[in-house]
Amino acid sequence: MTALSLNDVSVTFGDIPVLDRINLHVEQGEFVSILGPSGAGKSTIFRLLTGTLPLQTGTISCAGRENSFAFMPQRDALMPWRRIIDNLTLGLEVQGIPRKDARAQVGPLLGEFGLADFTTHYPAQLSGGMRQRAALLRTIVQGRSIQLLDEPFGALDALTRTQMQTWFEDRWRAARWTTLLVTHDVREAVALSDRIYVLSRRPARVIAEINVPIPRPRLGRPPSAQAYEIEAYLLETLLQQTGETS
Amino acid sequence: MQRPVPRQTGEGLVRGIPAVLSVVSAFVIWEIYVRVSGISPLMLPAPSRVLEQMVQNRVLLWDNTVPTLKATFAGFAMSLTVAFGLSIILDFMPRVRRALFPIFVVSQTLPLVAIAPLVVLWFGFDLTPKVLLVALVTFFPMLVALVDGYASTDPEIEDLMRSMGATRGQTFRAARFPSAMPYFFAGLRISITYAVVAAIFAEYVGARAGLGIVILNAKNSFRPDIVLAAVVISSLLTLVLFAATALLQRTVLRWRDVEGHR
């Protein structure tokens, strides 16, 4: 079943075209990545979906309710004045769920996100990886049908990023959240996705759609030859876009 | 990765030592100068004489401190309430902000020396003109701090709130208001130091009692020792209020202490 589809979605800021007739869809339980050069307009797609930006032309349709997206911004955007537990329940509080019930909903998930001992800490007291896990949990507990992740591991150091990706793959294999990931990291896209859309330079068009039929888990062991092949192809496609192909 | 909240009391005492030393030595130098030079106490009284006068005139001084304190608190409470209320209105209505903000800026350009007698003329010798003058002086730093503070909210946090389907009011309560708190306390600390001075000045211009009146009378009867005694009390009042806001800030902004010690 299709969870989300964008049909001929275009956006211009003033005179500058940013998105040019974007078509993409996400199936239920599928992990889809949007890969593109920096500044291509990847985040603009998320801003359309979360309603920060009004839709100009084209249609967006999603299965189920009106507001079916949970959004995880690039930096963790944890509120520094709220303790971790209160950051986690923020989305539920906004939905009007009383604090006590919200905490009860978050409670069972704390363990697998490695946050059980840190609920009363302030964000500043946690490491980058833990903050990112908290931000992800804050996204998941909202109970929306589609998770929008905007370069969730981009701000982490290389080692922590690898750890987080491996951990995330485990979590995802267990839960199968319908996920749309924005990234410019080719390896990350190949490691996590069922399908990858490649965007061109601004104005962004979909220039490639690639299936990644590699068995999971893919992380925590040497990448397969097939993964290398896909990575090489994606990299070449992207480099052509930045005009730096050899 | 646990970083406990550090206890600061002992540390704070140690940090305070240089400040106490410099203040004490300033008084000692003053005392020595007065004794060595033999300068007339009508020109410059020694700190010991000022202290003596404070003890001797404690009833007079206390009776006149009470009205000053009343004016300070009433004026400050008024300006705090108005600043908060207005800041929220201005935040929700940008057009009103653009229309009214110049007026607030102009209100700060009015010289207190000129305004105070007029306010006394319009509102009489009672509490009202003092309250108004204290409010006028202290209101602006807090309003600006709050308005700037709301605007300082991390845009990613606001995007996040919007993605959660938060209303404008929810975003204000959960994100914009807490974001403004560090700014607010910066403004509060500036305001509170003006408050006592403004109250005393308002009394100086026209009142029945108050530290301003003590200073005026002492000056007219050539008693610099009593002038200075009143000055000491006014300084102490300001210091106590400043310390109270610092304490309040420490409690409200606990999360910042944590951050500062990363």
Short mmCIF file of C-alpha atoms in Angstrom, two decimals:
data_model
loop_
_atom_site.label_atom_id
_atom_site.label_comp_id
_atom_site.label_asym_id
_atom_site.label_seq_id
_atom_site.Cartn_x
_atom_site.Cartn_y
_atom_site.Cartn_z
CA MET A 1 0.00 0.00 0.00
CA THR A 2 1.31 3.44 -0.86
CA ALA A 3 1.83 5.50 2.26
CA LEU A 4 2.87 8.71 0.55
CA SER A 5 3.13 10.01 -2.96
CA LEU A 6 4.23 13.31 -4.44
CA ASN A 7 3.01 14.09 -7.95
CA ASP A 8 4.57 16.85 -10.05
CA VAL A 9 5.46 18.94 -7.02
CA SER A 10 7.24 22.17 -7.95
CA VAL A 11 8.39 25.01 -5.72
CA THR A 12 9.85 28.39 -6.56
CA PHE A 13 11.23 30.91 -4.07
CA GLY A 14 10.63 34.25 -5.74
CA ASP A 15 12.10 33.72 -9.21
CA ILE A 16 14.32 30.83 -8.23
CA PRO A 17 12.94 27.38 -9.03
CA VAL A 18 13.89 24.96 -6.26
CA LEU A 19 11.89 21.82 -6.98
CA ASP A 20 11.01 20.86 -10.53
CA ARG A 21 8.13 18.41 -10.91
CA ILE A 22 9.17 15.97 -8.22
CA ASN A 23 7.49 12.57 -8.35
CA LEU A 24 8.12 10.06 -5.64
CA HIS A 25 6.29 7.56 -3.50
CA VAL A 26 6.85 5.60 -0.32
CA GLU A 27 5.21 2.24 0.37
CA GLN A 28 3.99 1.12 3.77
CA GLY A 29 6.93 -0.19 5.82
CA GLU A 30 9.43 0.92 3.22
CA PHE A 31 12.67 2.81 3.82
CA VAL A 32 13.21 5.39 1.10
CA SER A 33 16.10 7.83 0.84
CA ILE A 34 16.38 11.08 -1.04
CA LEU A 35 19.97 11.60 -2.07
CA GLY A 36 21.21 14.81 -3.59
CA PRO A 37 23.99 17.36 -3.65
CA SER A 38 24.07 19.94 -0.86
CA GLY A 39 21.58 22.74 -1.35
CA ALA A 40 19.56 20.78 -3.89
CA GLY A 41 16.27 21.31 -2.10
CA LYS A 42 16.08 18.04 -0.21
CA SER A 43 14.99 19.76 2.98
CA THR A 44 12.44 21.78 1.01
CA ILE A 45 10.54 18.55 0.36
CA PHE A 46 10.32 17.97 4.12
CA ARG A 47 9.20 21.52 4.73
CA LEU A 48 6.34 20.91 2.30
CA LEU A 49 5.39 17.70 4.06
CA THR A 50 5.43 19.18 7.57
CA GLY A 51 3.46 22.21 6.44
CA THR A 52 6.20 24.75 7.14
CA LEU A 53 6.01 25.65 3.46
CA PRO A 54 2.71 25.87 1.55
CA LEU A 55 2.30 23.60 -1.44
CA GLN A 56 2.51 25.61 -4.66
CA THR A 57 1.88 23.20 -7.54
CA GLY A 58 1.39 19.46 -7.74
CA THR A 59 -0.25 17.15 -5.24
CA ILE A 60 0.82 15.33 -2.11
CA SER A 61 -1.31 12.43 -1.01
CA CYS A 62 -0.86 10.21 1.95
CA ALA A 63 -2.78 7.30 3.35
CA GLY A 64 -4.71 7.98 6.52
CA ARG A 65 -4.95 11.14 8.50
CA GLU A 66 -4.08 14.67 7.52
CA ASN A 67 -1.02 15.04 9.71
CA SER A 68 0.79 11.76 9.35
CA PHE A 69 4.42 12.88 9.59
CA ALA A 70 6.87 12.89 12.45
CA PHE A 71 9.87 15.02 11.69
CA MET A 72 13.43 14.74 12.97
CA PRO A 73 15.42 17.87 12.16
CA GLN A 74 19.05 17.96 11.13
CA ARG A 75 20.45 19.02 14.46
CA ASP A 76 18.68 17.31 17.33
CA ALA A 77 16.63 20.43 18.26
CA LEU A 78 16.25 19.15 21.80
CA MET A 79 15.06 21.93 24.08
CA PRO A 80 18.01 22.65 26.40
CA TRP A 81 15.71 23.73 29.25
CA ARG A 82 13.73 20.49 29.26
CA ARG A 83 14.96 17.29 30.82
CA ILE A 84 15.30 14.36 28.41
CA ILE A 85 12.00 12.80 29.49
CA ASP A 86 10.17 16.09 28.88
CA ASN A 87 11.82 16.45 25.48
CA LEU A 88 10.67 12.94 24.58
CA THR A 89 7.06 13.63 25.50
CA LEU A 90 6.93 17.01 23.74
CA GLY A 91 5.08 15.71 20.66
CA LEU A 92 2.53 13.89 22.78
CA GLU A 93 1.98 16.96 24.95
CA VAL A 94 1.33 18.99 21.81
CA GLN A 95 -1.28 16.39 20.84
CA GLY A 96 -2.98 17.12 24.15
CA ILE A 97 -2.01 13.93 25.97
CA PRO A 98 -1.55 14.54 29.72
CA ARG A 99 2.06 14.44 30.90
CA LYS A 100 1.58 11.32 32.99
CA ASP A 101 0.10 9.30 30.12
CA ALA A 102 2.76 10.63 27.76
CA ARG A 103 5.50 9.42 30.09
CA ALA A 104 3.83 6.04 30.34
CA GLN A 105 3.92 5.78 26.55
CA VAL A 106 7.60 6.69 26.34
CA GLY A 107 8.67 4.49 29.27
CA PRO A 108 8.80 1.07 27.56
CA LEU A 109 10.95 2.43 24.70
CA LEU A 110 13.64 4.04 26.84
CA GLY A 111 15.63 0.83 27.20
CA GLU A 112 16.14 0.01 23.55
CA PHE A 113 17.10 3.63 22.87
CA GLY A 114 19.70 3.47 25.65
CA LEU A 115 18.14 6.37 27.54
CA ALA A 116 16.67 4.63 30.59
CA ASP A 117 19.26 6.05 32.99
CA PHE A 118 19.24 9.55 31.56
CA THR A 119 15.62 10.67 31.70
CA THR A 120 16.29 13.37 34.30
CA HIS A 121 19.38 14.71 32.55
CA TYR A 122 19.41 17.88 30.52
CA PRO A 123 20.36 17.51 26.82
CA ALA A 124 23.67 19.33 27.41
CA GLN A 125 24.73 16.51 29.71
CA LEU A 126 24.46 13.87 26.99
CA SER A 127 26.88 12.92 24.23
CA GLY A 128 26.07 13.67 20.59
CA GLY A 129 25.03 10.09 19.88
CA MET A 130 22.68 9.96 22.85
CA ARG A 131 21.11 13.26 21.94
CA GLN A 132 20.49 11.93 18.46
CA ARG A 133 18.87 8.78 19.90
CA ALA A 134 16.69 11.00 22.09
CA ALA A 135 15.69 13.06 19.05
CA LEU A 136 14.82 9.88 17.17
CA LEU A 137 12.76 8.53 20.05
CA ARG A 138 10.96 11.88 20.31
CA THR A 139 10.08 11.40 16.63
CA ILE A 140 8.98 7.77 16.93
CA VAL A 141 6.74 8.19 20.00
CA GLN A 142 4.53 10.65 18.19
CA GLY A 143 2.95 7.59 16.63
CA ARG A 144 2.74 9.09 13.15
CA SER A 145 2.64 6.77 10.17
CA ILE A 146 5.67 8.20 8.34
CA GLN A 147 9.02 9.19 9.85
CA LEU A 148 10.85 12.04 8.13
CA LEU A 149 14.56 12.05 8.98
CA ASP A 150 16.60 15.03 7.79
CA GLU A 151 20.27 14.00 7.79
CA PRO A 152 19.88 12.56 11.27
CA PHE A 153 23.51 11.47 11.59
CA GLY A 154 25.11 14.36 9.72
CA ALA A 155 26.25 16.28 12.78
CA LEU A 156 28.02 13.32 14.43
CA ASP A 157 31.70 12.41 14.28
CA ALA A 158 32.58 9.52 11.97
CA LEU A 159 32.87 6.86 14.67
CA THR A 160 29.66 7.80 16.46
CA ARG A 161 27.89 8.01 13.11
CA THR A 162 28.86 4.44 12.23
CA GLN A 163 27.72 3.22 15.65
CA MET A 164 24.44 5.08 15.35
CA GLN A 165 23.76 3.78 11.84
CA THR A 166 24.33 0.19 12.95
CA TRP A 167 22.13 0.69 16.00
CA PHE A 168 19.50 2.39 13.87
CA GLU A 169 19.45 -0.44 11.33
CA ASP A 170 18.73 -2.89 14.16
CA ARG A 171 15.91 -0.74 15.47
CA TRP A 172 14.48 -0.30 12.03
CA ARG A 173 14.58 -4.01 11.23
CA ALA A 174 12.63 -4.65 14.41
CA ALA A 175 10.02 -1.94 13.93
CA ARG A 176 9.85 -1.33 10.13
CA TRP A 177 8.83 2.30 10.41
CA THR A 178 7.79 3.79 7.09
CA THR A 179 10.70 6.14 6.65
CA LEU A 180 11.78 8.90 4.33
CA LEU A 181 15.42 9.86 4.84
CA VAL A 182 17.17 12.89 3.40
CA THR A 183 20.93 12.57 3.12
CA HIS A 184 23.92 13.42 1.00
CA ASP A 185 25.88 10.43 2.33
CA VAL A 186 25.90 7.75 -0.38
CA ARG A 187 27.08 4.98 1.92
CA GLU A 188 24.37 5.76 4.47
CA ALA A 189 21.68 5.73 1.80
CA VAL A 190 22.81 2.37 0.43
CA ALA A 191 23.18 0.84 3.88
CA LEU A 192 19.71 1.79 5.11
CA SER A 193 17.35 2.11 2.14
CA ASP A 194 15.01 -0.14 0.21
CA ARG A 195 14.88 2.47 -2.51
CA ILE A 196 16.84 5.63 -3.30
CA TYR A 197 15.79 8.72 -5.25
CA VAL A 198 18.64 10.82 -6.61
CA LEU A 199 17.99 14.52 -7.04
CA SER A 200 19.73 16.81 -9.50
CA ARG A 201 21.27 20.14 -8.65
CA ARG A 202 18.87 23.01 -8.08
CA PRO A 203 16.21 23.13 -9.45
CA ALA A 204 15.90 19.60 -8.16
CA ARG A 205 14.48 16.89 -10.40
CA VAL A 206 14.45 13.16 -9.75
CA ILE A 207 17.25 11.90 -12.01
CA ALA A 208 17.44 8.32 -10.81
CA GLU A 209 15.44 5.82 -8.80
CA ILE A 210 17.35 2.81 -7.56
CA ASN A 211 16.24 -0.33 -5.77
CA VAL A 212 18.61 -1.68 -3.15
CA PRO A 213 17.83 -5.41 -2.98
CA ILE A 214 20.68 -6.22 -0.58
CA PRO A 215 19.73 -8.52 2.32
CA ARG A 216 19.74 -7.04 5.82
CA PRO A 217 21.50 -6.53 8.15
CA ARG A 218 23.97 -4.72 5.99
CA LEU A 219 25.95 -2.88 8.62
CA GLY A 220 28.43 -4.32 11.08
CA ARG A 221 30.06 -6.50 8.44
CA PRO A 222 32.00 -5.89 5.21
CA PRO A 223 29.79 -4.38 2.51
CA SER A 224 28.76 -6.74 -0.30
CA ALA A 225 30.01 -6.40 -3.88
CA GLN A 226 26.51 -5.35 -4.84
CA ALA A 227 26.60 -2.50 -2.32
CA TYR A 228 29.89 -1.30 -3.76
CA GLU A 229 28.40 -1.35 -7.24
CA ILE A 230 25.39 0.71 -6.22
CA GLU A 231 27.54 3.16 -4.24
CA ALA A 232 29.84 3.65 -7.23
CA TYR A 233 26.90 4.27 -9.53
CA LEU A 234 25.30 6.76 -7.13
CA LEU A 235 28.54 8.59 -6.57
CA GLU A 236 29.11 8.96 -10.28
CA THR A 237 25.58 10.23 -10.80
CA LEU A 238 26.03 12.80 -8.03
CA LEU A 239 29.45 13.93 -9.19
CA GLN A 240 28.05 14.58 -12.66
CA GLN A 241 25.59 16.89 -10.97
CA THR A 242 28.27 18.90 -9.25
CA GLY A 243 30.21 19.10 -12.51
CA GLU A 244 33.30 17.48 -11.05
CA THR A 245 33.26 14.18 -12.88
CA SER A 246 36.63 12.97 -14.20
CA MET B 1 28.52 10.19 30.06
CA GLN B 2 26.91 11.38 33.27
CA ARG B 3 27.89 14.89 34.21
CA PRO B 4 26.51 15.75 37.64
CA VAL B 5 25.35 19.24 38.44
CA PRO B 6 28.26 20.78 40.36
CA ARG B 7 27.77 22.27 43.79
CA GLN B 8 28.70 25.89 43.61
CA THR B 9 28.40 27.31 47.09
CA GLY B 10 31.99 26.79 48.22
CA GLU B 11 33.36 27.77 44.85
CA GLY B 12 31.29 30.98 44.92
CA LEU B 13 32.68 32.01 48.32
CA VAL B 14 36.25 31.56 47.14
CA ARG B 15 35.50 33.55 44.00
CA GLY B 16 34.04 36.38 46.11
CA ILE B 17 37.22 36.95 48.14
CA PRO B 18 38.99 39.36 45.73
CA ALA B 19 35.86 41.51 45.48
CA VAL B 20 35.47 41.75 49.26
CA LEU B 21 39.18 42.55 49.65
CA SER B 22 39.10 45.38 47.13
CA VAL B 23 35.99 46.96 48.69
CA VAL B 24 37.42 46.71 52.22
CA SER B 25 40.77 48.18 51.18
CA ALA B 26 39.02 51.10 49.45
CA PHE B 27 37.30 51.96 52.74
CA VAL B 28 40.54 51.55 54.68
CA ILE B 29 42.38 53.94 52.33
CA TRP B 30 39.53 56.45 52.66
CA GLU B 31 39.62 56.22 56.49
CA ILE B 32 43.43 56.65 56.54
CA TYR B 33 43.26 59.63 54.21
CA VAL B 34 40.65 61.42 56.33
CA ARG B 35 42.64 60.85 59.54
CA VAL B 36 46.04 61.78 58.12
CA SER B 37 44.94 64.86 56.16
CA GLY B 38 42.74 66.22 58.97
CA ILE B 39 40.09 67.23 56.40
CA SER B 40 36.93 68.71 57.93
CA PRO B 41 34.07 66.20 58.36
CA LEU B 42 31.86 68.83 56.72
CA MET B 43 33.84 68.23 53.54
CA LEU B 44 34.55 64.54 53.72
CA PRO B 45 33.50 62.39 56.68
CA ALA B 46 35.42 59.19 57.40
CA PRO B 47 33.69 55.83 56.84
CA SER B 48 33.73 55.26 60.60
CA ARG B 49 31.79 58.49 61.11
CA VAL B 50 29.26 57.52 58.44
CA LEU B 51 28.76 54.20 60.20
CA GLU B 52 28.36 55.95 63.54
CA GLN B 53 25.71 58.23 62.05
CA MET B 54 23.89 55.25 60.60
CA VAL B 55 23.65 53.73 64.06
CA GLN B 56 22.68 57.00 65.74
CA ASN B 57 20.03 57.86 63.17
CA ARG B 58 18.77 54.33 62.65
CA VAL B 59 15.14 55.17 63.45
CA LEU B 60 15.08 58.12 61.06
CA LEU B 61 16.83 56.12 58.37
CA TRP B 62 14.56 53.10 58.77
CA ASP B 63 11.39 55.21 58.72
CA ASN B 64 12.56 56.73 55.46
CA THR B 65 13.77 53.49 53.93
CA VAL B 66 10.30 51.96 54.13
CA PRO B 67 8.62 54.42 51.71
CA THR B 68 11.54 54.09 49.28
CA LEU B 69 11.23 50.32 49.37
CA LYS B 70 7.47 50.56 48.85
CA ALA B 71 7.92 52.80 45.80
CA THR B 72 10.63 50.52 44.44
CA PHE B 73 8.61 47.34 44.80
CA ALA B 74 5.33 48.80 43.60
CA GLY B 75 7.02 50.44 40.60
CA PHE B 76 8.97 47.34 39.77
CA ALA B 77 5.96 45.06 40.08
CA MET B 78 4.04 47.37 37.77
CA SER B 79 6.77 47.52 35.14
CA LEU B 80 7.30 43.75 35.32
CA THR B 81 3.61 43.09 34.75
CA VAL B 82 3.32 45.60 31.93
CA ALA B 83 6.56 44.42 30.28
CA PHE B 84 5.39 40.80 30.34
CA GLY B 85 1.91 41.57 29.10
CA LEU B 86 3.10 43.88 26.36
CA SER B 87 5.88 41.56 25.24
CA ILE B 88 3.35 38.79 24.65
CA ILE B 89 1.02 41.10 22.75
CA LEU B 90 3.92 42.42 20.67
CA ASP B 91 5.11 38.89 19.93
CA PHE B 92 1.71 37.80 18.65
CA MET B 93 1.10 41.00 16.69
CA PRO B 94 4.16 42.12 14.72
CA ARG B 95 2.25 45.09 13.33
CA VAL B 96 1.51 46.42 16.78
CA ARG B 97 5.18 45.93 17.61
CA ARG B 98 6.25 48.06 14.68
CA ALA B 99 3.71 50.72 15.62
CA LEU B 100 4.49 50.89 19.34
CA PHE B 101 8.18 50.15 19.61
CA PRO B 102 9.33 53.65 18.58
CA ILE B 103 7.18 55.07 21.38
CA PHE B 104 8.95 52.89 23.93
CA VAL B 105 12.32 53.95 22.59
CA VAL B 106 11.30 57.61 22.84
CA SER B 107 10.14 57.01 26.42
CA GLN B 108 13.73 56.09 27.23
CA THR B 109 15.13 59.28 25.74
CA LEU B 110 13.19 61.50 28.16
CA PRO B 111 15.58 62.91 30.76
CA LEU B 112 14.48 61.82 34.22
CA VAL B 113 15.56 65.22 35.59
CA ALA B 114 12.89 66.91 33.49
CA ILE B 115 10.20 64.27 33.67
CA ALA B 116 10.27 63.68 37.41
CA PRO B 117 9.12 67.18 38.46
CA LEU B 118 6.32 67.04 35.90
CA VAL B 119 5.13 63.66 37.12
CA VAL B 120 5.17 64.97 40.68
CA LEU B 121 3.26 68.03 39.52
CA TRP B 122 0.59 65.86 37.88
CA PHE B 123 0.29 63.12 40.50
CA GLY B 124 1.16 64.86 43.77
CA PHE B 125 3.46 63.97 46.64
CA ASP B 126 2.11 60.50 47.33
CA LEU B 127 3.26 57.10 46.18
CA THR B 128 1.85 57.32 42.64
CA PRO B 129 4.50 59.51 40.95
CA LYS B 130 7.34 57.43 42.43
CA VAL B 131 5.77 54.22 41.28
CA LEU B 132 5.32 55.65 37.80
CA LEU B 133 8.90 56.91 37.58
CA VAL B 134 10.38 53.61 38.79
CA ALA B 135 8.18 51.81 36.26
CA LEU B 136 9.21 54.16 33.45
CA VAL B 137 12.90 53.62 34.13
CA THR B 138 12.84 49.84 34.65
CA PHE B 139 10.25 48.82 32.08
CA PHE B 140 12.22 49.21 28.88
CA PRO B 141 15.24 46.95 29.53
CA MET B 142 12.88 44.12 30.46
CA LEU B 143 10.59 44.63 27.49
CA VAL B 144 13.49 44.71 25.03
CA ALA B 145 15.04 41.65 26.66
CA LEU B 146 11.79 39.70 26.37
CA VAL B 147 11.07 40.71 22.77
CA ASP B 148 14.64 39.91 21.70
CA GLY B 149 14.49 36.71 23.72
CA TYR B 150 11.39 35.46 21.92
CA ALA B 151 13.07 36.22 18.61
CA SER B 152 16.14 34.22 19.63
CA THR B 153 14.22 30.94 19.53
CA ASP B 154 16.06 28.28 17.51
CA PRO B 155 14.26 28.11 14.13
CA GLU B 156 14.75 24.33 14.06
CA ILE B 157 12.85 24.03 17.33
CA GLU B 158 10.04 26.12 15.84
CA ASP B 159 10.00 23.95 12.70
CA LEU B 160 9.84 20.93 14.95
CA MET B 161 6.89 22.36 16.88
CA ARG B 162 5.12 23.11 13.63
CA SER B 163 5.73 19.57 12.37
CA MET B 164 4.10 18.33 15.57
CA GLY B 165 1.02 20.36 14.73
CA ALA B 166 1.51 22.84 17.57
CA THR B 167 -0.68 25.94 17.69
CA ARG B 168 0.87 29.41 17.89
CA GLY B 169 0.08 29.45 21.60
CA GLN B 170 1.65 26.05 22.23
CA THR B 171 4.80 27.09 20.39
CA PHE B 172 4.95 30.25 22.47
CA ARG B 173 4.59 28.42 25.77
CA ALA B 174 6.87 25.51 25.01
CA ALA B 175 9.55 27.17 22.88
CA ARG B 176 9.54 30.95 22.61
CA PHE B 177 8.91 31.79 26.25
CA PRO B 178 11.58 29.48 27.71
CA SER B 179 14.02 30.67 25.02
CA ALA B 180 13.55 34.22 26.26
CA MET B 181 14.31 33.47 29.91
CA PRO B 182 18.11 33.99 29.79
CA TYR B 183 17.51 37.31 28.01
CA PHE B 184 14.82 38.26 30.48
CA PHE B 185 17.14 37.75 33.43
CA ALA B 186 19.83 39.87 31.78
CA GLY B 187 17.23 42.66 31.43
CA LEU B 188 15.94 42.09 34.95
CA ARG B 189 19.41 42.54 36.45
CA ILE B 190 19.88 45.83 34.60
CA SER B 191 16.39 47.04 35.59
CA ILE B 192 16.70 46.19 39.25
CA THR B 193 19.84 48.30 39.62
CA TYR B 194 17.96 51.31 38.24
CA ALA B 195 14.91 50.78 40.43
CA VAL B 196 16.14 52.06 43.80
CA VAL B 197 17.98 54.98 42.23
CA ALA B 198 14.86 56.00 40.33
CA ALA B 199 12.74 55.85 43.49
CA ILE B 200 15.23 58.01 45.41
CA PHE B 201 15.41 60.53 42.60
CA ALA B 202 11.63 60.76 42.45
CA GLU B 203 11.56 61.44 46.21
CA TYR B 204 14.30 64.03 45.86
CA VAL B 205 12.09 65.97 43.49
CA GLY B 206 9.08 65.92 45.77
CA ALA B 207 7.92 63.66 48.57
CA ARG B 208 6.96 63.63 52.24
CA ALA B 209 9.38 60.90 53.27
CA GLY B 210 11.96 58.54 51.83
CA LEU B 211 15.71 58.21 51.43
CA GLY B 212 15.60 60.93 48.78
CA ILE B 213 14.15 63.31 51.37
CA VAL B 214 16.82 62.33 53.91
CA ILE B 215 19.51 63.10 51.35
CA LEU B 216 17.88 66.42 50.40
CA ASN B 217 17.53 67.56 54.02
CA ALA B 218 21.02 66.43 55.03
CA LYS B 219 22.53 68.21 52.05
CA ASN B 220 20.68 71.44 52.93
CA SER B 221 21.95 71.29 56.54
CA PHE B 222 25.54 70.53 55.47
CA ARG B 223 25.64 67.00 56.81
CA PRO B 224 27.59 64.96 54.27
CA ASP B 225 27.86 62.15 56.82
CA ILE B 226 24.10 61.63 56.79
CA VAL B 227 23.97 61.98 52.99
CA LEU B 228 26.52 59.19 52.78
CA ALA B 229 24.66 57.11 55.37
CA ALA B 230 21.57 57.25 53.12
CA VAL B 231 23.73 56.46 50.12
CA VAL B 232 25.08 53.35 51.85
CA ILE B 233 21.57 52.17 52.56
CA SER B 234 20.48 52.73 48.99
CA SER B 235 23.51 50.77 47.74
CA LEU B 236 22.75 47.94 50.14
CA LEU B 237 19.14 47.83 48.95
CA THR B 238 20.25 47.58 45.34
CA LEU B 239 22.79 44.88 46.19
CA VAL B 240 20.19 42.83 48.02
CA LEU B 241 17.74 43.11 45.11
CA PHE B 242 20.51 42.21 42.67
CA ALA B 243 21.43 39.15 44.73
CA ALA B 244 17.77 38.14 44.88
CA THR B 245 17.46 38.21 41.09
CA ALA B 246 20.72 36.26 40.76
CA LEU B 247 19.33 33.63 43.11
CA LEU B 248 16.06 33.48 41.21
CA GLN B 249 17.96 33.18 37.95
CA ARG B 250 20.01 30.31 39.33
CA THR B 251 16.82 28.45 40.20
CA VAL B 252 14.91 29.14 37.01
CA LEU B 253 17.86 28.62 34.66
CA ARG B 254 19.29 25.53 36.33
CA TRP B 255 19.72 23.91 32.93
CA ARG B 256 22.21 26.59 31.96
CA ASP B 257 24.52 25.82 34.86
CA VAL B 258 24.64 22.29 33.58
CA GLU B 259 25.49 23.51 30.11
CA GLY B 260 28.14 25.92 31.37
CA HIS B 261 30.08 23.09 32.97
CA ARG B 262 30.33 20.78 30.00
#
